[in-house]
């Protein structure tokens, strides 16, 4: 069998906790609040320029040929035109040939020449922190080993293969291997040496591994240090010294220890020494416990205000820098986030040190997802998923991922939960790995939502291998029924994914947190997800399908609270408010400016067949750029599963007004009719009346939706006006866009904006944006003021509803000579239905309603 069709890692050192050793003579430097590993003279970075050559398959690689192209390391080959870019979500990118992979298996020969002074009594270890998906390693033309598990560290002792002077490192990186079947995460599929590579120059007898545990006795902290090395080590803590023999432990007492929490991340220095080498560690005193149904840290119930985070940069792709990590965490802290789930793989090691220092709880997740298994017969079948999880041929691959996860990150105080992976169902293949996690670490609970997908038979659902119960995207009703009110469910409950933040979204986050705060069993949740996966191009951000992929999942990767370049969207602001403890925003009494009708002469014209307002003349000047239409349509990403019905069942994109009654009145016109598309029943009946009174225009609408018309997005009017009328003031929820279910981040008040600022250009896929809920007053500067009998929603944008529905990329939006004013009697909530529960009924628009707009010119 080929190495890449088995789960073996060949020639790789046993997985250990992450650290960078220093000679005793070195003084560590600090960068972004953590030790700068480059300040150790034992750390030899191999990052930088490498040579590279692409081959069609591993069998065709010729190490005798010198690679001629250049590539930086770390980097993804896809960023340099050396492989196509593809985004798929729940499908494998290859045929399901398990354990084989296609013979068409691109690979890349990397080469780096290094000069090294080889010293007696030293060992040299080369470390690859991330390679997708597998690689062979050669030193000076001699085979050293083979490794896989893309997001795990691979360490090789290369001492015996090195020479004094110039050395050649060759790595042959494969696009596919058997691990491809266990790494089917929702992300762009990138390849290459995407994390750092370095050599550690260490003493022959040196620290290998250790375990740090903390506990409390009253107010005192207890530090237990376990030496997992083959040699004794000296340990220094709080000006006290001890010697830990090989395989033995020592303890320290820290009087009145300050507890480590996300709010107060107090860390104590610890030094571990052996044979002239020092490891500088940080200790956080904290204790995790489960008290009945309640998750606690340091004896207190904790609510996890979390986000799911992928490693992603819009230019460097899966390669992220230390600054990228720091900036993400800093922005998260400013948005009241206190927890991160490392979806769906371990992050680079320094990420956890930053979380220790900055105060972020971490759910650390294994590099495991088999989502594609449920789609191998063309549908989406949970039985196929369960069958794969029962296949003991993958047991070793699953086990190694769990082992790598726990061994590398076991000493990080920020890691409070182990997660066995994501969306891989559960079965016999998990037993060995899950038991390893439970055996190796009894201080942290184990999470795995995938056990729920095996719940059809209830065979494993209450397994003692899993300590928490978890769900993705359940409705609040379902949480109450299945968790809170279920006497048999006695584990703490976490939402590992919720309020899917795709586009104009997260309208349900406050409702979730009203429940979470009120129920001790609910320990919080992790928003999906932190940032968009949009790849920057000269035109703008690109997503699935923009790279001529045969299989892709479109813009489903554009689902972040912030953009790919970390600009904040309204969903992030809503989360920030809710995570900060604000769960509602109330209407305030604000005086509406008095308006005196001008002496402008207003004339209107209508289409007697459709009831449309075709002309508004103000002192002979035409105000309209197009007839005023009744508008029932919109697009947001959360409407993606509804829009086919809206178009095909209800005809919302091709409605025509069919008038049954028309008459002139003393002050204008009255129409009664229905909205219907060809071949379809009417979706709505309406009455509309236009009346001109001095310098005022009144538009009264009375509507009733047909019984069969479900989840209609809005009922309102769309007016196209000259773009010079782009500035406006309003009284309503602002200054951000606001909807019936999404206005906690807003305050009720008086605000000013413009058509250009009002629409959020951060939506990569254009969509409904900039509406303002419960508006009582609108002034379009230079044109008119608008009030109404009842509060209304409005937006004034530079684009029409039709353009926002049909345009696929932000950079494809046209420059118009008009602005678009939408006056909505009712606007549906935004919810999170792109990958979440259906919108709560209370946020649907009323089946019938009426309002009268007064427009004073």
CSV table of C-alpha atoms in Angstrom, one decimal, residues 140-547:
chain,number,residue,atom,x,y,z
A,140,UNK,CA,20.4,15.7,1.5
A,141,UNK,CA,18.6,13.3,-0.8
A,142,UNK,CA,18.0,10.7,1.9
A,143,UNK,CA,14.4,9.7,2.8
A,144,UNK,CA,13.5,10.7,6.4
A,145,UNK,CA,9.8,10.2,6.6
A,146,UNK,CA,6.2,10.9,5.7
A,147,UNK,CA,3.5,12.8,7.6
A,148,UNK,CA,0.0,13.9,7.3
A,149,UNK,CA,-2.8,15.7,9.3
A,150,UNK,CA,-2.7,19.1,7.7
A,151,UNK,CA,-3.1,21.3,10.8
A,152,UNK,CA,-0.9,19.3,13.2
A,153,UNK,CA,2.8,19.7,13.9
A,154,UNK,CA,5.2,17.2,12.3
A,155,UNK,CA,8.6,17.0,14.0
A,156,UNK,CA,11.6,15.0,12.7
A,157,UNK,CA,15.0,14.3,14.2
A,158,UNK,CA,17.3,14.9,11.3
A,159,UNK,CA,20.6,15.0,13.2
A,160,UNK,CA,22.1,11.9,11.5
A,161,UNK,CA,21.2,13.1,8.0
A,162,UNK,CA,22.8,16.6,8.3
A,163,UNK,CA,26.3,17.6,7.3
A,164,UNK,CA,28.4,20.5,8.5
A,165,UNK,CA,27.9,23.2,5.9
A,166,UNK,CA,25.3,23.2,3.1
A,167,UNK,CA,22.3,21.0,3.5
A,168,UNK,CA,19.3,20.4,1.2
A,169,UNK,CA,15.8,20.0,2.5
A,170,UNK,CA,13.3,18.4,0.0
A,171,UNK,CA,9.6,18.2,0.8
A,172,UNK,CA,7.2,16.6,-1.6
A,173,UNK,CA,3.7,17.9,-0.8
A,174,UNK,CA,0.6,16.0,-2.0
A,175,UNK,CA,-2.7,17.5,-2.7
A,176,UNK,CA,-4.7,14.4,-1.7
A,177,UNK,CA,-4.1,11.5,0.6
A,178,UNK,CA,-6.2,9.2,2.7
A,179,UNK,CA,-6.6,12.1,5.2
A,180,UNK,CA,-8.6,14.0,2.6
A,181,UNK,CA,-11.5,11.8,3.6
A,182,UNK,CA,-11.1,13.1,7.2
A,183,UNK,CA,-10.5,16.8,6.4
A,184,UNK,CA,-13.7,17.7,4.5
A,185,UNK,CA,-14.2,21.1,6.3
A,186,UNK,CA,-16.4,23.9,5.0
A,187,UNK,CA,-13.6,26.1,3.5
A,188,UNK,CA,-11.6,26.8,0.4
A,189,UNK,CA,-9.4,23.7,-0.3
A,190,UNK,CA,-5.8,25.0,-0.3
A,191,UNK,CA,-2.5,23.1,-0.6
A,192,UNK,CA,1.1,23.6,0.3
A,193,UNK,CA,3.4,24.3,3.3
A,194,UNK,CA,1.0,26.9,4.7
A,195,UNK,CA,2.5,27.2,8.2
A,196,UNK,CA,6.1,27.9,9.4
A,197,UNK,CA,9.0,25.5,9.1
A,198,UNK,CA,12.0,25.7,11.5
A,199,UNK,CA,14.9,23.7,13.0
A,200,UNK,CA,15.5,23.5,16.7
A,201,UNK,CA,19.2,23.1,17.6
A,202,UNK,CA,19.1,21.4,21.0
A,203,UNK,CA,21.3,19.7,23.5
A,204,UNK,CA,21.6,15.9,23.2
A,205,UNK,CA,20.0,15.6,26.7
A,206,UNK,CA,17.1,18.0,26.8
A,207,UNK,CA,13.6,18.6,27.9
A,208,UNK,CA,11.1,16.6,25.8
A,209,UNK,CA,7.7,17.1,27.3
A,210,UNK,CA,5.9,18.1,30.4
A,211,UNK,CA,2.4,18.5,31.9
A,212,UNK,CA,1.2,21.5,33.9
A,213,UNK,CA,-1.9,21.1,36.0
A,214,UNK,CA,-3.5,23.7,38.4
A,215,UNK,CA,-6.0,23.4,41.2
A,216,UNK,CA,-7.0,25.3,44.3
A,217,UNK,CA,-7.0,24.8,48.0
A,218,UNK,CA,-9.0,27.6,49.4
A,219,UNK,CA,-7.5,30.8,48.0
A,220,UNK,CA,-4.1,29.1,47.3
A,221,UNK,CA,-3.2,27.9,43.8
A,222,UNK,CA,-1.7,24.4,43.5
A,223,UNK,CA,0.7,23.9,40.6
A,224,UNK,CA,1.6,20.4,39.7
A,225,UNK,CA,4.4,19.9,37.2
A,226,UNK,CA,4.9,16.5,35.7
A,227,UNK,CA,8.2,15.8,33.9
A,228,UNK,CA,7.5,13.7,30.8
A,229,UNK,CA,11.1,13.8,29.6
A,230,UNK,CA,13.8,11.1,29.8
A,231,UNK,CA,16.0,13.3,31.9
A,232,UNK,CA,15.5,15.2,35.2
A,233,UNK,CA,14.7,18.9,34.9
A,234,UNK,CA,14.9,21.9,37.2
A,235,UNK,CA,11.7,23.9,37.7
A,236,UNK,CA,11.5,27.4,39.0
A,237,UNK,CA,8.2,29.0,40.1
A,238,UNK,CA,7.5,32.1,42.2
A,239,UNK,CA,11.2,32.2,43.3
A,240,UNK,CA,11.0,28.6,44.4
A,241,UNK,CA,13.1,25.8,42.8
A,242,UNK,CA,12.5,22.1,42.6
A,243,UNK,CA,14.0,19.2,40.7
A,244,UNK,CA,11.7,16.8,38.8
A,245,UNK,CA,13.2,13.5,38.0
A,246,UNK,CA,12.3,11.8,34.7
A,247,UNK,CA,8.7,10.7,34.9
A,248,UNK,CA,8.1,12.4,38.2
A,249,UNK,CA,6.2,15.4,39.5
A,250,UNK,CA,6.7,18.3,41.7
A,251,UNK,CA,4.2,20.7,43.3
A,252,UNK,CA,4.3,24.4,44.1
A,253,UNK,CA,1.8,26.4,46.2
A,254,UNK,CA,1.0,29.9,45.1
A,255,UNK,CA,-0.5,31.9,48.1
A,256,UNK,CA,-3.7,33.8,47.3
A,257,UNK,CA,-3.3,32.9,43.6
A,258,UNK,CA,-5.0,35.3,41.1
A,259,UNK,CA,-7.3,33.2,39.0
A,260,UNK,CA,-7.1,33.1,35.2
A,261,UNK,CA,-10.3,34.0,33.4
A,262,UNK,CA,-11.1,35.6,30.2
A,263,UNK,CA,-11.9,38.8,32.0
A,264,UNK,CA,-8.7,38.7,34.1
A,265,UNK,CA,-6.1,36.6,32.4
A,266,UNK,CA,-3.5,36.5,35.1
A,267,UNK,CA,-0.4,34.5,34.2
A,268,UNK,CA,2.5,33.4,36.3
A,269,UNK,CA,6.0,32.7,34.9
A,270,UNK,CA,7.4,29.2,35.1
A,271,UNK,CA,11.0,28.2,34.0
A,272,UNK,CA,12.0,24.6,33.1
A,273,UNK,CA,15.8,24.0,32.7
A,274,UNK,CA,17.9,21.1,31.6
A,275,UNK,CA,21.5,20.9,30.3
A,276,UNK,CA,21.8,24.7,29.7
A,277,UNK,CA,18.4,25.0,28.0
A,278,UNK,CA,15.4,26.8,29.3
A,279,UNK,CA,11.7,26.6,28.4
A,280,UNK,CA,9.8,29.7,29.5
A,281,UNK,CA,6.2,28.9,30.3
A,282,UNK,CA,3.1,30.8,31.5
A,283,UNK,CA,0.8,29.3,34.1
A,284,UNK,CA,-2.8,30.3,34.5
A,285,UNK,CA,-4.6,29.1,37.7
A,286,UNK,CA,-8.1,28.0,36.7
A,287,UNK,CA,-10.3,25.0,37.4
A,288,UNK,CA,-13.0,23.7,35.1
A,289,UNK,CA,-15.9,21.7,36.6
A,290,UNK,CA,-19.4,20.5,35.8
A,291,UNK,CA,-21.8,20.9,38.6
A,292,UNK,CA,-24.9,18.9,37.6
A,293,UNK,CA,-26.1,20.6,34.4
A,294,UNK,CA,-23.9,23.7,34.9
A,295,UNK,CA,-20.5,24.4,33.4
A,296,UNK,CA,-18.2,26.3,35.7
A,297,UNK,CA,-14.8,27.9,35.7
A,298,UNK,CA,-13.2,28.6,39.1
A,299,UNK,CA,-16.4,27.5,40.7
A,300,UNK,CA,-18.6,30.1,38.9
A,301,UNK,CA,-21.0,29.6,36.1
A,302,UNK,CA,-19.6,31.0,32.9
A,303,UNK,CA,-21.3,32.0,29.7
A,304,UNK,CA,-19.3,31.5,26.5
A,305,UNK,CA,-19.7,34.5,24.2
A,306,UNK,CA,-18.1,32.8,21.3
A,307,UNK,CA,-17.3,32.8,17.6
A,308,UNK,CA,-16.1,30.1,15.3
A,309,UNK,CA,-12.9,31.1,13.6
A,310,UNK,CA,-11.0,29.7,10.5
A,311,UNK,CA,-7.4,30.6,9.7
A,312,UNK,CA,-8.0,32.8,6.7
A,313,UNK,CA,-6.5,35.9,5.1
A,314,UNK,CA,-7.9,37.3,1.8
A,315,UNK,CA,-4.5,37.5,0.2
A,316,UNK,CA,-2.4,34.8,1.8
A,317,UNK,CA,-5.4,32.4,2.1
A,318,UNK,CA,-4.9,29.7,4.8
A,319,UNK,CA,-1.5,31.2,5.8
A,320,UNK,CA,-2.0,33.7,8.6
A,321,UNK,CA,0.6,35.8,10.4
A,322,UNK,CA,1.1,36.4,14.1
A,323,UNK,CA,-0.2,39.9,13.5
A,324,UNK,CA,-3.3,38.5,11.8
A,325,UNK,CA,-4.0,36.4,14.9
A,326,UNK,CA,-3.4,39.3,17.3
A,327,UNK,CA,-5.5,41.7,15.3
A,328,UNK,CA,-8.4,39.1,15.2
A,329,UNK,CA,-8.3,38.6,19.0
A,330,UNK,CA,-8.0,42.3,19.7
A,331,UNK,CA,-11.1,43.0,17.6
A,332,UNK,CA,-12.9,40.1,19.2
A,333,UNK,CA,-12.2,41.5,22.7
A,334,UNK,CA,-13.5,44.9,21.6
A,335,UNK,CA,-16.7,43.2,20.5
A,336,UNK,CA,-17.2,41.4,23.9
A,337,UNK,CA,-16.2,38.0,22.6
A,338,UNK,CA,-14.7,35.8,25.3
A,339,UNK,CA,-14.4,32.5,23.5
A,340,UNK,CA,-13.3,30.9,20.2
A,341,UNK,CA,-13.9,27.6,18.7
A,342,UNK,CA,-11.0,26.6,16.5
A,343,UNK,CA,-13.2,25.5,13.6
A,344,UNK,CA,-12.5,22.9,12.5
A,345,UNK,CA,-8.8,22.1,13.3
A,346,UNK,CA,-6.1,23.3,15.7
A,347,UNK,CA,-4.9,26.8,15.0
A,348,UNK,CA,-1.2,27.6,14.8
A,349,UNK,CA,0.5,27.2,18.2
A,350,UNK,CA,1.1,30.9,19.0
A,351,UNK,CA,-2.7,31.5,18.7
A,352,UNK,CA,-3.2,29.8,22.1
A,353,UNK,CA,-0.4,31.7,23.8
A,354,UNK,CA,-2.1,34.9,22.6
A,355,UNK,CA,-5.4,33.6,24.0
A,356,UNK,CA,-3.7,32.9,27.3
A,357,UNK,CA,-2.3,36.5,27.5
A,358,UNK,CA,-5.4,38.3,26.1
A,359,UNK,CA,-8.1,36.4,27.9
A,360,UNK,CA,-10.0,34.2,25.4
A,361,UNK,CA,-11.5,30.8,26.3
A,362,UNK,CA,-10.8,28.2,23.6
A,363,UNK,CA,-12.8,25.2,22.5
A,364,UNK,CA,-9.9,23.4,20.8
A,365,UNK,CA,-11.0,21.2,17.9
A,366,UNK,CA,-9.4,18.2,16.3
A,367,UNK,CA,-8.6,18.3,12.5
A,368,UNK,CA,-11.5,16.1,11.7
A,369,UNK,CA,-14.6,16.3,9.5
A,370,UNK,CA,-16.1,13.7,7.1
A,371,UNK,CA,-19.0,15.8,5.9
A,372,UNK,CA,-18.6,14.5,2.3
A,373,UNK,CA,-19.5,11.0,3.4
A,374,UNK,CA,-23.2,11.9,3.6
A,375,UNK,CA,-23.1,13.1,0.0
A,376,UNK,CA,-21.4,10.3,-1.8
A,377,UNK,CA,-24.6,8.9,-3.3
A,378,UNK,CA,-25.7,12.3,-4.6
A,379,UNK,CA,-28.0,13.3,-1.8
A,380,UNK,CA,-27.5,14.1,1.8
A,381,UNK,CA,-27.9,10.9,3.8
A,382,UNK,CA,-27.1,10.7,7.5
A,383,UNK,CA,-27.0,6.9,7.3
A,384,UNK,CA,-24.0,7.1,5.0
A,385,UNK,CA,-22.3,9.4,7.5
A,386,UNK,CA,-23.0,7.0,10.4
A,387,UNK,CA,-21.8,4.1,8.4
A,388,UNK,CA,-18.4,5.8,7.8
A,389,UNK,CA,-18.1,6.6,11.5
A,390,UNK,CA,-18.6,2.9,12.2
A,391,UNK,CA,-15.8,2.0,9.7
A,392,UNK,CA,-12.9,0.9,11.9
A,393,UNK,CA,-10.5,1.4,9.0
A,394,UNK,CA,-10.5,5.1,9.8
A,395,UNK,CA,-10.1,4.5,13.5
A,396,UNK,CA,-6.3,5.1,13.5
A,397,UNK,CA,-6.7,8.3,11.5
A,398,UNK,CA,-9.3,9.6,14.0
A,399,UNK,CA,-7.1,8.6,16.9
A,400,UNK,CA,-4.0,10.3,15.7
A,401,UNK,CA,-6.0,13.6,15.3
A,402,UNK,CA,-7.2,13.4,18.8
A,403,UNK,CA,-3.7,12.5,20.1
A,404,UNK,CA,-2.1,15.4,18.2
A,405,UNK,CA,-4.7,17.8,19.5
A,406,UNK,CA,-4.4,17.0,23.2
A,407,UNK,CA,-0.6,16.5,23.3
A,408,UNK,CA,0.3,19.8,21.7
A,409,UNK,CA,-2.1,22.1,23.5
A,410,UNK,CA,-2.4,20.4,26.9
A,411,UNK,CA,-0.6,23.1,28.9
A,412,UNK,CA,-2.6,26.1,27.6
A,413,UNK,CA,-4.8,27.7,30.3
A,414,UNK,CA,-7.0,29.2,27.6
A,415,UNK,CA,-8.0,25.7,26.3
A,416,UNK,CA,-11.0,24.9,28.4
A,417,UNK,CA,-12.8,22.3,26.2
A,418,UNK,CA,-11.6,19.6,23.8
A,419,UNK,CA,-13.7,19.1,20.7
A,420,UNK,CA,-13.3,15.7,18.9
A,421,UNK,CA,-14.0,17.3,15.5
A,422,UNK,CA,-16.9,18.5,13.5
A,423,UNK,CA,-19.7,16.9,11.5
A,424,UNK,CA,-18.3,13.4,11.2
A,425,UNK,CA,-21.1,11.5,13.0
A,426,UNK,CA,-20.0,9.1,15.7
A,427,UNK,CA,-19.3,5.4,15.8
A,428,UNK,CA,-16.7,2.7,16.6
A,429,UNK,CA,-14.0,4.7,14.7
A,430,UNK,CA,-14.1,7.3,17.5
A,431,UNK,CA,-13.7,5.1,20.5
A,432,UNK,CA,-9.9,4.8,20.6
A,433,UNK,CA,-9.4,8.5,20.2
A,434,UNK,CA,-12.1,9.7,22.5
A,435,UNK,CA,-10.9,7.3,25.2
A,436,UNK,CA,-7.3,8.7,24.8
A,437,UNK,CA,-8.6,12.2,25.3
A,438,UNK,CA,-10.5,11.2,28.5
A,439,UNK,CA,-7.6,9.2,29.8
A,440,UNK,CA,-4.8,11.8,29.1
A,441,UNK,CA,-6.7,14.8,30.5
A,442,UNK,CA,-9.3,14.7,33.2
A,443,UNK,CA,-9.3,18.4,33.8
A,444,UNK,CA,-11.3,19.5,30.7
A,445,UNK,CA,-14.6,18.4,29.4
A,446,UNK,CA,-15.0,16.8,26.0
A,447,UNK,CA,-17.3,18.2,23.3
A,448,UNK,CA,-18.6,16.7,20.1
A,449,UNK,CA,-21.8,17.8,18.4
A,450,UNK,CA,-21.4,15.0,15.8
A,451,UNK,CA,-22.7,12.5,18.4
A,452,UNK,CA,-26.1,14.0,17.8
A,453,UNK,CA,-26.2,12.9,14.2
A,454,UNK,CA,-25.8,9.3,15.4
A,455,UNK,CA,-28.9,9.8,17.6
A,456,UNK,CA,-31.3,8.0,15.3
A,457,UNK,CA,-30.8,4.8,17.3
A,458,UNK,CA,-29.8,6.7,20.5
A,459,UNK,CA,-27.0,4.2,20.5
A,460,UNK,CA,-24.2,6.6,21.4
A,461,UNK,CA,-25.9,9.8,22.3
A,462,UNK,CA,-25.4,9.4,26.1
A,463,UNK,CA,-21.9,8.1,25.8
A,464,UNK,CA,-19.7,8.8,28.8
A,465,UNK,CA,-17.0,9.8,26.4
A,466,UNK,CA,-18.8,13.1,25.8
A,467,UNK,CA,-19.3,15.5,28.7
A,468,UNK,CA,-21.4,18.3,27.0
A,469,UNK,CA,-24.5,18.3,24.9
A,470,UNK,CA,-24.3,20.4,21.8
A,471,UNK,CA,-26.4,21.5,18.8
A,472,UNK,CA,-26.0,23.5,15.6
A,473,UNK,CA,-28.6,26.0,14.6
A,474,UNK,CA,-31.5,24.8,16.7
A,475,UNK,CA,-34.6,26.9,17.1
A,476,UNK,CA,-35.2,28.3,20.6
A,477,UNK,CA,-38.3,26.1,20.8
A,478,UNK,CA,-36.2,23.1,20.0
A,479,UNK,CA,-33.6,24.0,22.7
A,480,UNK,CA,-36.4,24.2,25.3
A,481,UNK,CA,-37.9,20.9,24.2
A,482,UNK,CA,-34.8,18.8,23.7
A,483,UNK,CA,-32.5,20.3,26.3
A,484,UNK,CA,-33.9,22.6,29.0
A,485,UNK,CA,-37.2,20.8,29.6
A,486,UNK,CA,-35.8,17.3,29.0
A,487,UNK,CA,-35.1,15.6,32.4
A,488,UNK,CA,-32.9,13.0,30.7
A,489,UNK,CA,-30.5,15.6,29.3
A,490,UNK,CA,-28.4,16.3,32.4
A,491,UNK,CA,-25.3,17.7,30.6
A,492,UNK,CA,-24.3,21.4,30.2
A,493,UNK,CA,-25.5,22.7,26.8
A,494,UNK,CA,-23.5,24.7,24.3
A,495,UNK,CA,-24.4,26.0,20.9
A,496,UNK,CA,-21.3,25.1,18.9
A,497,UNK,CA,-22.7,27.0,15.9
A,498,UNK,CA,-25.6,29.4,15.8
A,499,UNK,CA,-27.0,32.6,14.2
A,500,UNK,CA,-25.3,31.9,10.9
A,501,UNK,CA,-23.8,35.3,10.0
A,502,UNK,CA,-24.1,35.1,6.2
A,503,UNK,CA,-24.9,38.5,4.7
A,504,UNK,CA,-27.5,40.7,6.4
A,505,UNK,CA,-28.1,38.2,9.3
A,506,UNK,CA,-28.0,37.4,13.0
A,507,UNK,CA,-31.5,38.7,13.6
A,508,UNK,CA,-32.1,36.1,16.2
A,509,UNK,CA,-29.1,36.5,18.5
A,510,UNK,CA,-30.8,38.5,21.2
A,511,UNK,CA,-33.6,35.9,21.5
A,512,UNK,CA,-31.0,33.2,21.9
A,513,UNK,CA,-29.3,35.1,24.7
A,514,UNK,CA,-32.5,35.8,26.6
A,515,UNK,CA,-32.7,32.0,26.9
A,516,UNK,CA,-29.0,31.5,27.6
A,517,UNK,CA,-28.9,34.1,30.4
A,518,UNK,CA,-32.1,32.6,32.0
A,519,UNK,CA,-31.1,29.0,32.0
A,520,UNK,CA,-28.1,27.8,34.0
A,521,UNK,CA,-27.7,24.7,31.8
A,522,UNK,CA,-27.0,26.9,28.8
A,523,UNK,CA,-23.3,27.7,28.8
A,524,UNK,CA,-23.3,30.0,25.7
A,525,UNK,CA,-22.6,29.6,22.0
A,526,UNK,CA,-20.2,30.2,19.1
A,527,UNK,CA,-21.5,32.4,16.2
A,528,UNK,CA,-20.8,30.9,12.8
A,529,UNK,CA,-18.5,32.5,11.8
A,530,UNK,CA,-16.0,35.2,12.6
A,531,UNK,CA,-14.9,36.3,9.1
A,532,UNK,CA,-15.9,35.9,5.4
A,533,UNK,CA,-13.7,33.7,3.2
A,534,UNK,CA,-13.4,36.1,0.3
A,535,UNK,CA,-10.4,36.0,-1.9
A,536,UNK,CA,-9.2,39.5,-2.9
A,537,UNK,CA,-8.9,40.3,-6.6
A,538,UNK,CA,-8.3,43.6,-8.4
A,539,UNK,CA,-12.1,43.8,-8.8
A,540,UNK,CA,-13.1,42.8,-5.3
A,541,UNK,CA,-13.7,39.7,-3.2
A,542,UNK,CA,-14.3,36.4,-5.0
A,543,UNK,CA,-16.1,33.2,-3.8
A,544,UNK,CA,-17.0,29.7,-4.9
A,545,UNK,CA,-17.6,29.5,-8.7
A,546,UNK,CA,-15.4,32.5,-9.5
A,547,UNK,CA,-12.5,30.2,-10.2
